[in-house]
mmCIF file of C-alpha atoms in Angstrom:
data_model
loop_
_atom_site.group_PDB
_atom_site.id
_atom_site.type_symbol
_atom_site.label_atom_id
_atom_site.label_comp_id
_atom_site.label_asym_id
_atom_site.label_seq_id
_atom_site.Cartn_x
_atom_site.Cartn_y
_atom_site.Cartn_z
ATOM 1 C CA UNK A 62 -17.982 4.000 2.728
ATOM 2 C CA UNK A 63 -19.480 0.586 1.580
ATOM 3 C CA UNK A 64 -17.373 -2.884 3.019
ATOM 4 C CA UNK A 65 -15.295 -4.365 0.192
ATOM 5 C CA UNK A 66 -16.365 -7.834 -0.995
ATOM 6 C CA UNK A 67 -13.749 -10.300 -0.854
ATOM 7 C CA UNK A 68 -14.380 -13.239 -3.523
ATOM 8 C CA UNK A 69 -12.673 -16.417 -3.340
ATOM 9 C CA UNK A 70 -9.514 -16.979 -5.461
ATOM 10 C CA UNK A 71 -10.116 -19.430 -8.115
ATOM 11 C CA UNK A 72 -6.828 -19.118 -10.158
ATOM 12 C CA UNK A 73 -4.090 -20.286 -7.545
ATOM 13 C CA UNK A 74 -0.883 -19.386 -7.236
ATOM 14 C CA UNK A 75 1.757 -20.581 -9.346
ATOM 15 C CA UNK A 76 5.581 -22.331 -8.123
ATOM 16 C CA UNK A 77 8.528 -20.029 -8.393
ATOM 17 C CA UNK A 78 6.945 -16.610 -6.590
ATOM 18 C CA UNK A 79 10.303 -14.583 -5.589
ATOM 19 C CA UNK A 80 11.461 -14.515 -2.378
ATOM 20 C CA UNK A 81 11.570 -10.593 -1.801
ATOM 21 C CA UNK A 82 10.823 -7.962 0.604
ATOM 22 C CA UNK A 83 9.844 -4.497 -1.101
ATOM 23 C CA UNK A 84 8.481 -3.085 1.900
ATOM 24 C CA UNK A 85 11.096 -0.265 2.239
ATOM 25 C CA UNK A 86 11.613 0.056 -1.560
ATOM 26 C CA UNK A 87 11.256 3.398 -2.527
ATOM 27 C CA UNK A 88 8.271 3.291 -4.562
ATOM 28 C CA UNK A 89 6.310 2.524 -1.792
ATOM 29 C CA UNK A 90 6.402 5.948 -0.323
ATOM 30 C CA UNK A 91 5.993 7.685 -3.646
ATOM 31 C CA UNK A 92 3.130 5.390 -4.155
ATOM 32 C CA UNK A 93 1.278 6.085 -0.627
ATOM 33 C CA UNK A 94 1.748 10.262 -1.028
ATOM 34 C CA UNK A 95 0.691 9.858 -4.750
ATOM 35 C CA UNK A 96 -2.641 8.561 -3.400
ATOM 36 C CA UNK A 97 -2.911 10.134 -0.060
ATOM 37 C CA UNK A 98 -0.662 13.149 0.060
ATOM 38 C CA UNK A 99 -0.946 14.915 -3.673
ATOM 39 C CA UNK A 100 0.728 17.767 -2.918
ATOM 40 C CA UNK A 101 3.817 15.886 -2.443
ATOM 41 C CA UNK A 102 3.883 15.282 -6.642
ATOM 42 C CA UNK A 103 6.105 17.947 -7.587
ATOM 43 C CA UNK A 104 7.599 17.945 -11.473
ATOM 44 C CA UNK A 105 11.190 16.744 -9.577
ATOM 45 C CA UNK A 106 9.732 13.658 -8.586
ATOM 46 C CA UNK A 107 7.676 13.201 -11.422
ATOM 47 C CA UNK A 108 10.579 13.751 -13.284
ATOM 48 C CA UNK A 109 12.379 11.297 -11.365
ATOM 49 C CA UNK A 110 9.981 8.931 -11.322
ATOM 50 C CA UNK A 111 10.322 8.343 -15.654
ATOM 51 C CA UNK A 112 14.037 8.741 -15.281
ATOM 52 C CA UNK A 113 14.426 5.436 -13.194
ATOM 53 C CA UNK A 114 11.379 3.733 -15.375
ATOM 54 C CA UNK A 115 13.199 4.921 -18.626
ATOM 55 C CA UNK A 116 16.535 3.017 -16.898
ATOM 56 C CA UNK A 117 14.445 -0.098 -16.592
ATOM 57 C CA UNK A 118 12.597 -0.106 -19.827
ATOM 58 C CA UNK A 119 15.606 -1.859 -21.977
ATOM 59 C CA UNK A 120 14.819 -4.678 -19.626
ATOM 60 C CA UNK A 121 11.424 -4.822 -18.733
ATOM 61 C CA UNK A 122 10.377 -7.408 -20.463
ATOM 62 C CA UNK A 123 13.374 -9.897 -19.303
ATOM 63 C CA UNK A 124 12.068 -9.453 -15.759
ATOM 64 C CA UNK A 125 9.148 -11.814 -16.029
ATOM 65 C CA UNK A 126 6.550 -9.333 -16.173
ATOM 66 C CA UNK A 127 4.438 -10.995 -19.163
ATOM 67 C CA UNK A 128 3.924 -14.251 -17.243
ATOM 68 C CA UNK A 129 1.375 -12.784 -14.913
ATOM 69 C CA UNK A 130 -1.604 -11.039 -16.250
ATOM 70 C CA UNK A 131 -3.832 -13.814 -14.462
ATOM 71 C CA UNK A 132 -4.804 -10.828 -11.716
ATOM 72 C CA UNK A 133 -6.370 -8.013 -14.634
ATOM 73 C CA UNK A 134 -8.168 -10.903 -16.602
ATOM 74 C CA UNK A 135 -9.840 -12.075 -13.474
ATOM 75 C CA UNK A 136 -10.396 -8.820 -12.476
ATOM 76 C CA UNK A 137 -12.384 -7.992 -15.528
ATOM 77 C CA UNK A 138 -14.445 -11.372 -15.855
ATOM 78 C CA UNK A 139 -15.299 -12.000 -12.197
ATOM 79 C CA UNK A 140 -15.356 -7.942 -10.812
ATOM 80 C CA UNK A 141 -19.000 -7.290 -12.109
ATOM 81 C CA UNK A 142 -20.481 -5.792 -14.857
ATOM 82 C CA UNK A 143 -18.269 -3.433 -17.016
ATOM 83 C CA UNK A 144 -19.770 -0.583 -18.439
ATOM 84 C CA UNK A 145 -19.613 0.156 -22.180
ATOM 85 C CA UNK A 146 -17.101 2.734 -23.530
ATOM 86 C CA UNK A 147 -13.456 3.977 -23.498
ATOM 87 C CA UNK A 148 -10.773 2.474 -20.931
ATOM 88 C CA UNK A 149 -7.930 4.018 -19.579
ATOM 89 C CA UNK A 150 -4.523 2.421 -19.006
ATOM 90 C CA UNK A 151 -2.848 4.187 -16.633
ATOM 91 C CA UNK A 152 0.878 2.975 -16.989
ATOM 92 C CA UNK A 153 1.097 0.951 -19.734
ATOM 93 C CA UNK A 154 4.453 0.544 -20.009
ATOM 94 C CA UNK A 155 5.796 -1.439 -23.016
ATOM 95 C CA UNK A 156 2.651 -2.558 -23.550
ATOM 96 C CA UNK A 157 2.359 -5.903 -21.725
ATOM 97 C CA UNK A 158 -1.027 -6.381 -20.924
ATOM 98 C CA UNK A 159 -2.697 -4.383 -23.766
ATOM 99 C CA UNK A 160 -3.533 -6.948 -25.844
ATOM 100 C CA UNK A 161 -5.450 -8.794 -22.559
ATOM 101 C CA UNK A 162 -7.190 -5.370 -22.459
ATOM 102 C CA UNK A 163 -8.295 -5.115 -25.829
ATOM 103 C CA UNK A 164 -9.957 -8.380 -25.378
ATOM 104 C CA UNK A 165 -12.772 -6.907 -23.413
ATOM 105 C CA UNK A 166 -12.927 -2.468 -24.527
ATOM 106 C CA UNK A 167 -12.579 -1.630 -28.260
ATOM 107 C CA UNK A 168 -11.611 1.382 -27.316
ATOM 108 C CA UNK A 169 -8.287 1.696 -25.113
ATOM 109 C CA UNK A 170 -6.081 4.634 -24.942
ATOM 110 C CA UNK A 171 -2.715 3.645 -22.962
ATOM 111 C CA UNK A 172 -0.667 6.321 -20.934
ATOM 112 C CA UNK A 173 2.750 6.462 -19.152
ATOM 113 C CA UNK A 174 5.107 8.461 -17.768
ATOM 114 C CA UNK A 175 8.031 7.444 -19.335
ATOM 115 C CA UNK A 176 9.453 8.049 -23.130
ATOM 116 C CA UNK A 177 11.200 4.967 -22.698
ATOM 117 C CA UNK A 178 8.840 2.611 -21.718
ATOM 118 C CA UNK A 179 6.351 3.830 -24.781
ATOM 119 C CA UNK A 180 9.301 3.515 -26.798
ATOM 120 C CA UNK A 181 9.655 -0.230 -26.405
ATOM 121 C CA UNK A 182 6.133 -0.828 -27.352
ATOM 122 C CA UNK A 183 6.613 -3.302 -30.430
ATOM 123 C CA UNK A 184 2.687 -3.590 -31.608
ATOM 124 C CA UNK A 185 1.131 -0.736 -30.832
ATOM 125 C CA UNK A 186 -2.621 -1.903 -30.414
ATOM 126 C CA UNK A 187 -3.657 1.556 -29.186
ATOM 127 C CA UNK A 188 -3.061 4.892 -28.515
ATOM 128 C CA UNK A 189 -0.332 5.449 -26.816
ATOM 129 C CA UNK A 190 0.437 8.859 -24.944
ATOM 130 C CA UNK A 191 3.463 10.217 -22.802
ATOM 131 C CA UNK A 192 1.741 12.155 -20.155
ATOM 132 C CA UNK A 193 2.241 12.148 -16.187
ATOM 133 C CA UNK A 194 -1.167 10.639 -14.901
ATOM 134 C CA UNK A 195 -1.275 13.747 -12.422
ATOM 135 C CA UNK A 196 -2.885 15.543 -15.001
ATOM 136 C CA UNK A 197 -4.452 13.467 -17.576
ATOM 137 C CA UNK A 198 -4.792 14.906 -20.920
ATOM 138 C CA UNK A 199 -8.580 13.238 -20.377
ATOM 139 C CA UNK A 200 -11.861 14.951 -20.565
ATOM 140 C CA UNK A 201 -14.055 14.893 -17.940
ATOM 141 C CA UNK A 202 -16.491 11.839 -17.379
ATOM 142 C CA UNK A 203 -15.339 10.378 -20.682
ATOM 143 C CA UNK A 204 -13.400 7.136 -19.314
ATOM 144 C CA UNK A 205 -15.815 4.110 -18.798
ATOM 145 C CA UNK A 206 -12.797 1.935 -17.044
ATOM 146 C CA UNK A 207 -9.774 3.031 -15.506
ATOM 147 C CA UNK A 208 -7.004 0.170 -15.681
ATOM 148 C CA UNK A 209 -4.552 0.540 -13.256
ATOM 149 C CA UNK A 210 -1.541 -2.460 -12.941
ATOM 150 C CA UNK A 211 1.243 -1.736 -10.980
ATOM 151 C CA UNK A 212 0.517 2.266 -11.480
ATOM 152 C CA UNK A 213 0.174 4.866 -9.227
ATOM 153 C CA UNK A 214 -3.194 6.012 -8.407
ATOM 154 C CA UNK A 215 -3.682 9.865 -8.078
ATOM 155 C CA UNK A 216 -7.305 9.589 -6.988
ATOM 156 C CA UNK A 217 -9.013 13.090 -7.813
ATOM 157 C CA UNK A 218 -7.616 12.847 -11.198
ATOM 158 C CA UNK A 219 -9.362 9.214 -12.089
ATOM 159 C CA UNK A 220 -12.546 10.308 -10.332
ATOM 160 C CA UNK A 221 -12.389 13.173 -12.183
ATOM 161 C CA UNK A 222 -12.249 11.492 -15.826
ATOM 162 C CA UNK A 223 -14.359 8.591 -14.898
ATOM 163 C CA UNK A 224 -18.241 8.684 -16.153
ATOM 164 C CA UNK A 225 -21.002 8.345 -13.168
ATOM 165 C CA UNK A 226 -20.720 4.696 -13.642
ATOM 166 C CA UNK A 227 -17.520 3.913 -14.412
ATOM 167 C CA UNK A 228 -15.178 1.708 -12.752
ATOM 168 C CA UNK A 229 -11.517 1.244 -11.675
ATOM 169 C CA UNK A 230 -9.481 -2.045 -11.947
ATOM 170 C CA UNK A 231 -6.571 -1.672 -9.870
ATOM 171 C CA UNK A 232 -4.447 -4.615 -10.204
ATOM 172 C CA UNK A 233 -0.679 -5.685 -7.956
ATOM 173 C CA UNK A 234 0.606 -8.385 -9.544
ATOM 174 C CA UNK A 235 3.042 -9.657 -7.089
ATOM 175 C CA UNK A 236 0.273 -8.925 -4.659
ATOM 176 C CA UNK A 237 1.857 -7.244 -1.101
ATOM 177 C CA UNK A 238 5.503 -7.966 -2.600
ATOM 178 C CA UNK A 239 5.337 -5.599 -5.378
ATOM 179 C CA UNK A 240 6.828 -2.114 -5.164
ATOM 180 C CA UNK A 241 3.885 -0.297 -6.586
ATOM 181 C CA UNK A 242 1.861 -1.801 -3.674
ATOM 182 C CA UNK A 243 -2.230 -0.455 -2.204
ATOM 183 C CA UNK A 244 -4.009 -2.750 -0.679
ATOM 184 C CA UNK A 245 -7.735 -2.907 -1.307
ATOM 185 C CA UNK A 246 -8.565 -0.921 1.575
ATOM 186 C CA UNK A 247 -6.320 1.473 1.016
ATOM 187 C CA UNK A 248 -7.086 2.206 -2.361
ATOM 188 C CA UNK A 249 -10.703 2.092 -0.791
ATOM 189 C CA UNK A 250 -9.702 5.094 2.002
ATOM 190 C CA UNK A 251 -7.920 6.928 -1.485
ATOM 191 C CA UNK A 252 -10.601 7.079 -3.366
ATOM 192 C CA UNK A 253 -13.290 10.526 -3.262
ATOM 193 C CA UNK A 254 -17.141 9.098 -3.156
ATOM 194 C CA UNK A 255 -19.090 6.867 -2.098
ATOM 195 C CA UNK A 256 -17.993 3.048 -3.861
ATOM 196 C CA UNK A 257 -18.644 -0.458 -3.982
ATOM 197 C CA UNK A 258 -15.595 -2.817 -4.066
ATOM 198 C CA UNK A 259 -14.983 -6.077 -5.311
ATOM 199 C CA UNK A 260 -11.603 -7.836 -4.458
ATOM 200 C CA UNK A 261 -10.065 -10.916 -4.672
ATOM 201 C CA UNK A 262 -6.360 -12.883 -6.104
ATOM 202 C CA UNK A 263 -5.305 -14.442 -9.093
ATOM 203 C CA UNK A 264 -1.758 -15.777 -9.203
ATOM 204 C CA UNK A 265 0.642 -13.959 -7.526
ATOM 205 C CA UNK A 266 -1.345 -11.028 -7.647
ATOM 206 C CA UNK A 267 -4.529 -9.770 -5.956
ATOM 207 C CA UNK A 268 -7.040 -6.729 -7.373
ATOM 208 C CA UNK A 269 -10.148 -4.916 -6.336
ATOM 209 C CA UNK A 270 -12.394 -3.454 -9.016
ATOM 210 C CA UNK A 271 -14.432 -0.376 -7.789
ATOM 211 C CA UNK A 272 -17.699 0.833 -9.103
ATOM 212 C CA UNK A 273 -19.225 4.432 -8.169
ATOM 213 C CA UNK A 274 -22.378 4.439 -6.083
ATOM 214 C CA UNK A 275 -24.773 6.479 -7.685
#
């Protein structure tokens, strides 16, 4: 287990953060068994967890969630070198920070859980594929980035599809406030492997990039 490296913030934080508390909202458990506790994923939760994200989807966009994708660019261009090839984006949504993605992999193939949500997309830049990231319809070792914002993380299954040097960009844009909530450590403790980490903020947000140890 390598120490993560915390870089200073460069982008800073913007006026208007919400004043919220989401540490007892119910994604936060799903979240921490989804990365710790596998075996808790059964198709009833999975199932319940694209119910409530179809419910949102109408909305999504009114909620703000375009204004902030300060965290994944800053991720990408100050996290190290990113290896050539395919990226994964695990929980794409409607599609919000695609475009930012395409900027730096020509080839992106974008995934979510719920019909809805893919649904919504209104340019669709890339693949797009209703799947439950549990089981990724992903060979193995074909995925030079994994692209994680606000997504859960189901560990074995990314280190699974990942090639020997790719890396993972996990991204909370509302940094400790936001439902879908690791910290860097914690995503550190999730992960199979040896790793080196990279971590810092951008925004509201905060990510760490990780990057097998070969």
């Amino acid at each position: 287990m390598s120490p993560i490296t915390y870089i200073e913030r460069v982008i800073p934080e913007q006026s208007g953060r919400p004043e919220v508390d989401n540490s007892k909202h119910p994604m936060r458990e799903v979240t921490f068994n989804a990365a710790f506790h596998p075996d808790s994923w059964t198709q009833q939760k999975a199932d319940q967890v694209a119910q409530a994200f179809d419910a949102l989807a109408p909305t999504w966009e009114e909620r703000g969630h375009a204004r902030h994708v300060s965290p994944l660019i800053d991720a990408i261009e100050r996290g190290g070198t990113i290896p050539d090839g395919p990226a994964l984006e695990v929980g794409s949504g409607t599609g919000i920070v695609t475009p930012h993605i395409l900027n730096h992999f020509d080839n992106v193939i974008s995934i979510d859980i719920a019909k809805e949500m893919l649904s919504q997309v209104k340019s669709r830049l890339a693949p797009l594929v209703r799947c439950d990231s549990f089981h990724l319809p992903i060979r193995d070792k074909s995925i030079a980035a994994a692209i994680l914002v606000n997504a859960l993380l189901f560990p074995h299954e990314i280190d699974r599809v990942l090639t020997q040097n790719g890396v993972i960009i996990w991204v909370n844009t509302l940094g400790s406030d936001t439902p879908i909530h690791l910290s860097a450590e914690s995503v550190e403790n999730a992960m199979p492997g040896n790793w080196s980490w990279m971590a810092s903020g951008a925004d509201w947000g905060t990510w760490v990039v990780l990057r097998r140890l070969i």
